Tab-separated table of C-alpha atoms in Angstrom:
chain	number	residue	atom	x	y	z
A	290	MET	CA	85.767	120.534	129.941
A	291	PHE	CA	85.544	116.894	129.944
A	292	GLY	CA	89.207	115.533	129.997
A	293	PHE	CA	90.098	112.422	127.283
A	294	SER	CA	88.884	109.356	129.419
A	295	VAL	CA	85.857	110.523	130.506
A	296	ILE	CA	84.147	111.436	127.097
A	297	HIS	CA	85.195	107.999	126.076
A	298	LEU	CA	84.010	106.361	129.125
A	299	ILE	CA	80.269	108.356	128.269
A	300	LEU	CA	80.674	106.941	124.845
A	301	LEU	CA	81.389	102.962	126.316
A	302	GLY	CA	78.213	103.932	128.411
A	303	LEU	CA	75.761	104.831	125.251
A	304	LEU	CA	77.016	102.153	123.012
A	305	VAL	CA	76.399	99.250	126.143
A	306	LEU	CA	73.050	101.209	126.932
A	307	GLY	CA	72.026	100.758	123.170
A	308	LEU	CA	72.926	97.014	122.478
A	309	THR	CA	71.060	96.323	125.849
A	310	SER	CA	68.265	97.747	125.049
A	311	CYS	CA	67.461	96.571	121.341
A	312	GLU	CA	66.020	92.429	122.300
A	313	ASP	CA	64.909	91.637	118.482
A	314	PRO	CA	66.492	88.550	117.528
A	315	ILE	CA	68.002	88.143	114.619
A	316	ASP	CA	67.462	85.010	112.770
A	317	ILE	CA	70.203	84.456	109.562
A	318	ASP	CA	69.504	81.352	107.387
A	319	LEU	CA	72.709	80.005	106.714
A	320	GLN	CA	72.379	77.912	103.200
A	321	THR	CA	73.824	74.104	103.425
A	322	GLY	CA	76.143	73.638	100.720
A	323	PRO	CA	75.664	70.650	98.315
A	324	THR	CA	77.215	67.243	99.787
A	325	GLN	CA	80.377	65.881	98.414
A	326	LEU	CA	82.317	63.329	98.249
A	327	ALA	CA	85.483	63.535	100.479
A	328	VAL	CA	88.450	61.356	100.099
A	329	ASP	CA	91.337	60.558	102.613
A	330	GLY	CA	93.519	58.202	100.655
A	331	TRP	CA	97.443	57.859	101.273
A	332	ILE	CA	99.245	54.984	99.784
A	333	THR	CA	102.676	53.596	101.312
A	334	ASP	CA	105.420	51.193	100.185
A	335	GLN	CA	104.763	49.656	103.888
A	336	PRO	CA	103.775	46.280	104.410
A	337	GLY	CA	100.110	45.638	105.262
A	338	PRO	CA	96.662	46.723	103.770
A	339	GLN	CA	96.339	49.984	102.445
A	340	THR	CA	92.814	52.265	103.534
A	341	ILE	CA	91.140	54.577	100.990
A	342	LYS	CA	88.448	56.594	103.058
A	343	LEU	CA	85.559	57.707	101.747
A	344	THR	CA	82.651	59.985	103.746
A	345	LYS	CA	80.509	62.422	102.397
A	346	THR	CA	80.725	66.380	103.426
A	347	THR	CA	78.104	68.090	106.094
A	348	GLY	CA	77.123	71.253	106.923
A	349	TYR	CA	79.634	73.877	108.444
A	350	PHE	CA	77.824	73.746	112.219
A	351	ASP	CA	76.925	69.991	111.880
A	352	ALA	CA	79.276	68.876	114.467
A	353	SER	CA	78.192	65.232	113.885
A	354	GLN	CA	81.050	62.896	112.760
A	355	PRO	CA	80.899	62.746	108.554
A	356	PRO	CA	78.834	60.105	107.221
A	357	PRO	CA	80.797	57.056	104.786
A	358	ALA	CA	80.090	57.177	101.193
A	359	LEU	CA	78.871	53.734	101.042
A	360	GLY	CA	78.318	51.435	97.758
A	361	ALA	CA	81.711	52.974	95.612
A	362	THR	CA	84.035	51.214	93.290
A	363	VAL	CA	87.508	52.093	93.911
A	364	ILE	CA	90.594	50.783	92.287
A	365	VAL	CA	94.312	51.929	92.097
A	366	ALA	CA	96.213	51.520	88.872
A	367	ASP	CA	99.882	51.779	88.534
A	368	GLU	CA	101.864	52.802	85.285
A	369	ASP	CA	102.104	49.173	84.067
A	370	SER	CA	98.334	48.398	84.240
A	371	VAL	CA	98.098	46.541	87.478
A	372	ILE	CA	95.183	47.012	89.096
A	373	HIS	CA	94.107	46.923	93.201
A	374	GLU	CA	90.770	46.580	94.328
A	375	PHE	CA	89.674	48.524	97.378
A	376	ILE	CA	86.853	46.638	99.203
A	377	ASP	CA	84.549	48.492	101.726
A	378	LEU	CA	84.701	44.906	104.320
A	379	LYS	CA	83.145	46.617	107.203
A	380	ASN	CA	80.901	48.855	105.350
A	381	ASN	CA	81.886	51.986	106.916
A	382	GLY	CA	83.644	54.102	104.212
A	383	ASN	CA	87.104	52.196	104.823
A	384	TYR	CA	87.732	50.954	101.414
A	385	VAL	CA	90.871	48.337	101.828
A	386	TRP	CA	93.436	46.508	99.633
A	387	THR	CA	94.863	43.253	101.445
A	388	PRO	CA	98.328	42.251	100.553
A	389	LYS	CA	99.363	38.290	99.312
A	390	PRO	CA	101.840	37.367	101.671
A	391	GLY	CA	105.400	39.001	100.798
A	392	GLU	CA	103.110	41.654	98.843
A	393	VAL	CA	104.185	45.231	98.687
A	394	PHE	CA	101.688	47.887	97.334
A	395	ALA	CA	103.715	50.305	95.636
A	396	LYS	CA	107.491	51.162	94.017
A	397	ILE	CA	109.356	54.266	94.446
A	398	GLY	CA	109.603	55.956	91.233
A	399	LYS	CA	106.266	54.990	89.798
A	400	LYS	CA	102.653	56.677	89.058
A	401	TYR	CA	99.654	55.705	90.536
A	402	LEU	CA	95.881	56.349	89.529
A	403	LEU	CA	93.120	56.402	91.999
A	404	GLY	CA	89.398	55.551	90.194
A	405	ILE	CA	86.448	56.098	92.093
A	406	ARG	CA	83.134	55.255	90.876
A	407	TYR	CA	80.288	56.420	93.176
A	408	GLU	CA	76.524	57.591	93.106
A	409	GLY	CA	77.079	57.656	88.981
A	410	GLN	CA	80.210	59.560	88.972
A	411	GLU	CA	83.588	58.789	88.260
A	412	TYR	CA	86.429	60.432	89.794
A	413	ILE	CA	90.023	60.278	89.397
A	414	SER	CA	93.662	61.342	90.752
A	415	ILE	CA	97.277	60.751	90.105
A	416	SER	CA	100.465	60.590	92.237
A	417	GLN	CA	103.992	59.660	92.537
A	418	MET	CA	106.104	57.652	94.465
A	419	ASN	CA	108.879	59.746	95.552
A	420	PRO	CA	112.135	58.639	97.196
A	421	VAL	CA	112.689	59.487	101.412
A	422	PRO	CA	115.997	59.654	103.285
A	423	ALA	CA	116.348	57.112	106.073
A	424	ILE	CA	115.957	58.461	109.589
A	425	ASP	CA	119.811	57.822	110.940
A	426	SER	CA	119.082	58.117	114.650
A	427	LEU	CA	116.250	59.196	117.551
A	428	VAL	CA	118.129	60.704	120.724
A	429	PHE	CA	116.513	62.539	123.901
A	430	ARG	CA	117.937	65.322	126.007
A	431	GLU	CA	116.591	66.099	129.718
A	432	GLY	CA	114.948	69.616	129.715
A	433	LYS	CA	111.664	71.532	131.091
A	434	PRO	CA	108.466	71.744	128.724
A	435	ASN	CA	108.738	75.727	129.179
A	436	PRO	CA	111.360	78.078	130.971
A	437	PHE	CA	108.995	78.349	133.418
A	438	GLY	CA	108.229	74.588	134.158
A	439	GLU	CA	109.140	72.485	137.593
A	440	ARG	CA	109.376	68.935	135.814
A	441	THR	CA	111.099	68.239	133.575
A	442	GLY	CA	110.886	65.615	130.677
A	443	PHE	CA	113.167	64.500	127.602
A	444	ARG	CA	112.910	66.470	124.286
A	445	ALA	CA	113.395	63.919	121.178
A	446	GLU	CA	115.009	65.053	118.193
A	447	PHE	CA	115.864	62.868	115.245
A	448	TYR	CA	118.309	63.098	112.454
A	449	ALA	CA	117.915	62.610	108.876
A	450	THR	CA	119.783	63.935	105.697
A	451	ASP	CA	117.924	65.093	102.558
A	452	LEU	CA	118.434	63.443	99.319
A	453	PRO	CA	120.892	65.673	97.143
A	454	ASN	CA	120.770	66.853	93.643
A	455	ARG	CA	116.673	66.926	93.844
A	456	THR	CA	113.944	68.922	95.417
A	457	ASP	CA	111.799	67.055	97.484
A	458	TYR	CA	109.079	67.643	100.256
A	459	TYR	CA	108.640	65.160	103.283
A	460	TRP	CA	105.639	64.903	105.848
A	461	ILE	CA	106.444	63.976	109.376
A	462	ARG	CA	104.863	62.011	112.086
A	463	SER	CA	105.136	61.229	115.400
A	464	TYR	CA	103.756	58.448	118.021
A	465	GLN	CA	103.886	58.239	122.135
A	466	ASN	CA	103.611	54.802	123.238
A	467	GLY	CA	101.323	53.823	120.063
A	468	LYS	CA	99.362	56.943	119.985
A	469	ARG	CA	99.832	59.530	117.137
A	470	LEU	CA	100.959	63.043	118.370
A	471	ASP	CA	100.756	65.385	115.218
A	472	GLY	CA	97.126	65.854	114.156
A	473	THR	CA	95.060	68.356	112.294
A	474	GLN	CA	96.544	71.239	114.702
A	475	ASN	CA	100.039	70.464	114.215
A	476	ILE	CA	101.142	69.308	110.689
A	477	VAL	CA	104.574	68.944	110.045
A	478	VAL	CA	105.849	69.203	106.381
A	479	SER	CA	109.214	69.885	104.906
A	480	TYR	CA	110.296	71.178	101.854
A	481	ASP	CA	114.268	69.722	101.492
A	482	GLY	CA	114.549	69.253	105.090
A	483	SER	CA	113.711	73.044	106.110
A	484	PHE	CA	110.685	74.600	105.946
A	485	ASN	CA	109.649	76.358	102.552
A	486	GLY	CA	112.897	76.682	100.636
A	487	SER	CA	114.124	79.879	101.793
A	488	ALA	CA	117.353	78.822	102.302
A	489	ASN	CA	119.651	76.419	100.080
A	490	THR	CA	119.027	73.096	102.240
A	491	ASP	CA	119.466	70.547	99.453
A	492	GLY	CA	121.492	67.641	100.511
A	493	LEU	CA	121.848	68.799	104.028
A	494	LEU	CA	120.819	67.693	107.355
A	495	PHE	CA	117.437	68.629	108.535
A	496	ILE	CA	117.128	71.640	110.428
A	497	ARG	CA	116.856	71.371	113.873
A	498	PRO	CA	113.130	73.034	114.123
A	499	ILE	CA	111.997	70.141	112.109
A	500	ARG	CA	114.379	67.659	113.886
A	501	THR	CA	112.804	68.546	117.225
A	502	SER	CA	108.652	69.196	115.764
A	503	ILE	CA	107.969	65.622	116.755
A	504	ASN	CA	107.136	67.078	120.647
A	505	PRO	CA	104.734	66.721	122.935
A	506	ASP	CA	103.894	69.770	124.760
A	507	SER	CA	104.538	67.999	127.738
A	508	LEU	CA	108.097	66.484	126.391
A	509	TYR	CA	108.337	62.606	126.634
A	510	ASN	CA	108.803	60.388	129.977
A	511	MET	CA	111.571	57.541	131.285
A	512	ASN	CA	110.751	54.385	129.369
A	513	ASP	CA	108.185	56.010	126.983
A	514	SER	CA	108.068	54.292	122.954
A	515	VAL	CA	108.348	57.327	120.641
A	516	LYS	CA	108.406	56.475	116.694
A	517	VAL	CA	109.289	58.886	114.120
A	518	GLU	CA	107.959	58.769	110.737
A	519	VAL	CA	109.336	60.557	107.267
A	520	PHE	CA	106.789	60.408	104.340
A	521	SER	CA	107.679	61.518	100.680
A	522	ILE	CA	105.208	63.485	99.268
A	523	THR	CA	104.499	65.006	96.126
A	524	PRO	CA	104.641	69.105	95.525
A	525	ASP	CA	101.004	69.414	95.497
A	526	ALA	CA	100.596	67.579	98.866
A	527	PHE	CA	103.155	69.928	100.400
A	528	TYR	CA	100.971	72.400	99.465
A	529	PHE	CA	97.684	71.164	100.149
A	530	PHE	CA	99.123	70.268	103.622
A	531	LEU	CA	99.930	74.283	104.442
A	532	GLN	CA	96.701	75.170	103.060
A	533	LEU	CA	94.852	72.812	105.193
A	534	SER	CA	96.991	73.412	108.170
A	535	THR	CA	96.689	76.958	107.760
A	536	GLN	CA	92.336	76.880	107.428
A	537	ILE	CA	92.296	74.360	110.457
A	538	ASN	CA	94.372	76.890	112.847
A	539	ASN	CA	92.965	80.149	110.979
A	540	GLY	CA	91.298	82.036	114.200
A	541	GLY	CA	91.918	85.247	116.182
A	542	LEU	CA	90.623	89.100	115.229
A	543	PHE	CA	92.781	89.168	112.363
A	544	ALA	CA	91.602	85.605	110.594
A	545	SER	CA	91.622	85.354	107.433
A	546	PRO	CA	88.013	84.321	105.642
A	547	PRO	CA	87.823	80.613	105.454
A	548	ALA	CA	88.335	79.409	101.725
A	549	ASN	CA	88.451	75.785	99.982
A	550	VAL	CA	91.326	73.512	100.220
A	551	PRO	CA	92.490	72.696	96.591
A	552	THR	CA	92.329	68.779	96.113
A	553	ASN	CA	93.788	66.588	93.207
A	554	VAL	CA	90.495	64.389	92.763
A	555	VAL	CA	88.829	65.474	89.960
A	556	ASN	CA	85.298	64.317	88.493
A	557	ARG	CA	85.198	63.262	85.078
A	558	ASN	CA	82.295	64.825	84.210
A	559	ALA	CA	83.277	68.864	84.634
A	560	ASN	CA	79.969	69.395	85.211
A	561	GLY	CA	79.369	66.900	87.846
A	562	PRO	CA	79.607	67.610	91.843
A	563	LYS	CA	83.134	68.292	92.851
A	564	ALA	CA	85.311	66.132	95.443
A	565	VAL	CA	87.228	67.331	98.127
A	566	GLY	CA	90.405	65.669	100.105
A	567	PHE	CA	93.567	64.547	98.722
A	568	PHE	CA	94.976	61.137	97.279
A	569	GLY	CA	98.951	60.808	97.622
A	570	VAL	CA	101.384	57.744	97.830
A	571	SER	CA	104.439	57.890	99.824
A	572	ALA	CA	107.334	55.959	100.286
A	573	ALA	CA	108.287	55.995	104.294
A	574	SER	CA	110.977	55.795	106.639
A	575	SER	CA	110.811	55.415	110.225
A	576	LYS	CA	112.206	54.611	113.497
A	577	THR	CA	111.401	53.748	117.015
A	578	VAL	CA	113.033	54.195	120.050
A	579	LYS	CA	112.683	53.722	124.112
A	580	VAL	CA	113.568	57.076	126.340
A	581	GLU	CA	116.209	55.077	128.180
A	582	GLN	CA	119.737	56.034	129.328
A	583	ALA	CA	121.451	54.416	126.004
A	584	ASN	CA	119.230	56.945	124.139
A	585	ILE	CA	119.817	59.917	126.220
A	586	ARG	CA	122.465	62.493	125.405
A	587	ALA	CA	123.674	65.476	127.348
A	588	LYS	CA	122.019	68.783	127.548
A	589	GLU	CA	123.361	71.161	125.046
A	590	ASP	CA	124.641	74.624	126.372
C-alpha cells in the first residue's frame, strides 16, 4: 500500500502533467470602464498658493500617468460667499489659487464649497476646517532599524496632545531632507491621537506608535533635516484615507476583491458621470529640526 507522501507525489505529478500538456491560449477581454474625473484637492491654512489637481482615470492595466483634466472651471467658496478662483496656469491639470501679500486662504471653523465645471458637468463638494494641536517637540534616539541590523541610526518621535472635549481626526506627514516620506503605501491617520477610537485618548498625548510613525525604514542620519506635519481632517476624510490605504496595500493570498473608495465629490446631475478622489480643508501644525546633539535624547530601556 502506498504511503501518504507517495500518493501526494503521484497526484502532484499528474497535476503538473495536466497543466503542461494544455497549451491552448486563453484570451480574456477585460472591458475598460468609463473615464471619470479624479479630484485631488487639499486646502490648508498655511501661507502660499493652494492647488487642486484634476486628472482623468485610466484603465486598470494602464501603467502610464493619468492624463490631466484640462479646461475646467474651478472655484472654492466659503460660507461668507467669498469666492476663490483656481487657474490652470501651466495647462497641466494643476489648478492654483495665488494669494495676495499677507492673504491666507482658509480659517478654522468655516465650511468650504468646491465647485468644478468640466465637460458639461458640474461637481460639488463640501468640507470644514477643524482645529489642530501644536507639535510641542521633535526628538531623536539612537538605535538600529531592526534587531539584526549592524548599522545604527536615529529614530524620531514627535510630541503633541489631542484637543480635549471633542472628537478629532488627524493626518500625519513627514519629510527627510525635504523629501516626503509618507506616501500612498504608508498613510498615517489618527483618531484622538490614537488609531481608531478603541481607547479613550481624548485630551491625552498622542500614543507612541503614532508619535514614532514618522520614521523611514533605515531611520535618520546625523545632520538630517526632519519635518513633521499634523493636519486636521474631517471624519469622512479619515475613513477615506483608511479605505484608500487598505486598497493600495491589499495583496497576498487572502486579499479582498478591489472596491471603489468612497468620494465626497458629487455630480449635481445624478445621472451624469461620477467623480473619484477627495476634497478637504485642513488646519496644519508643523515642526522642523535637525538630527544634532541638542535634539538627541538618551536611549530608553
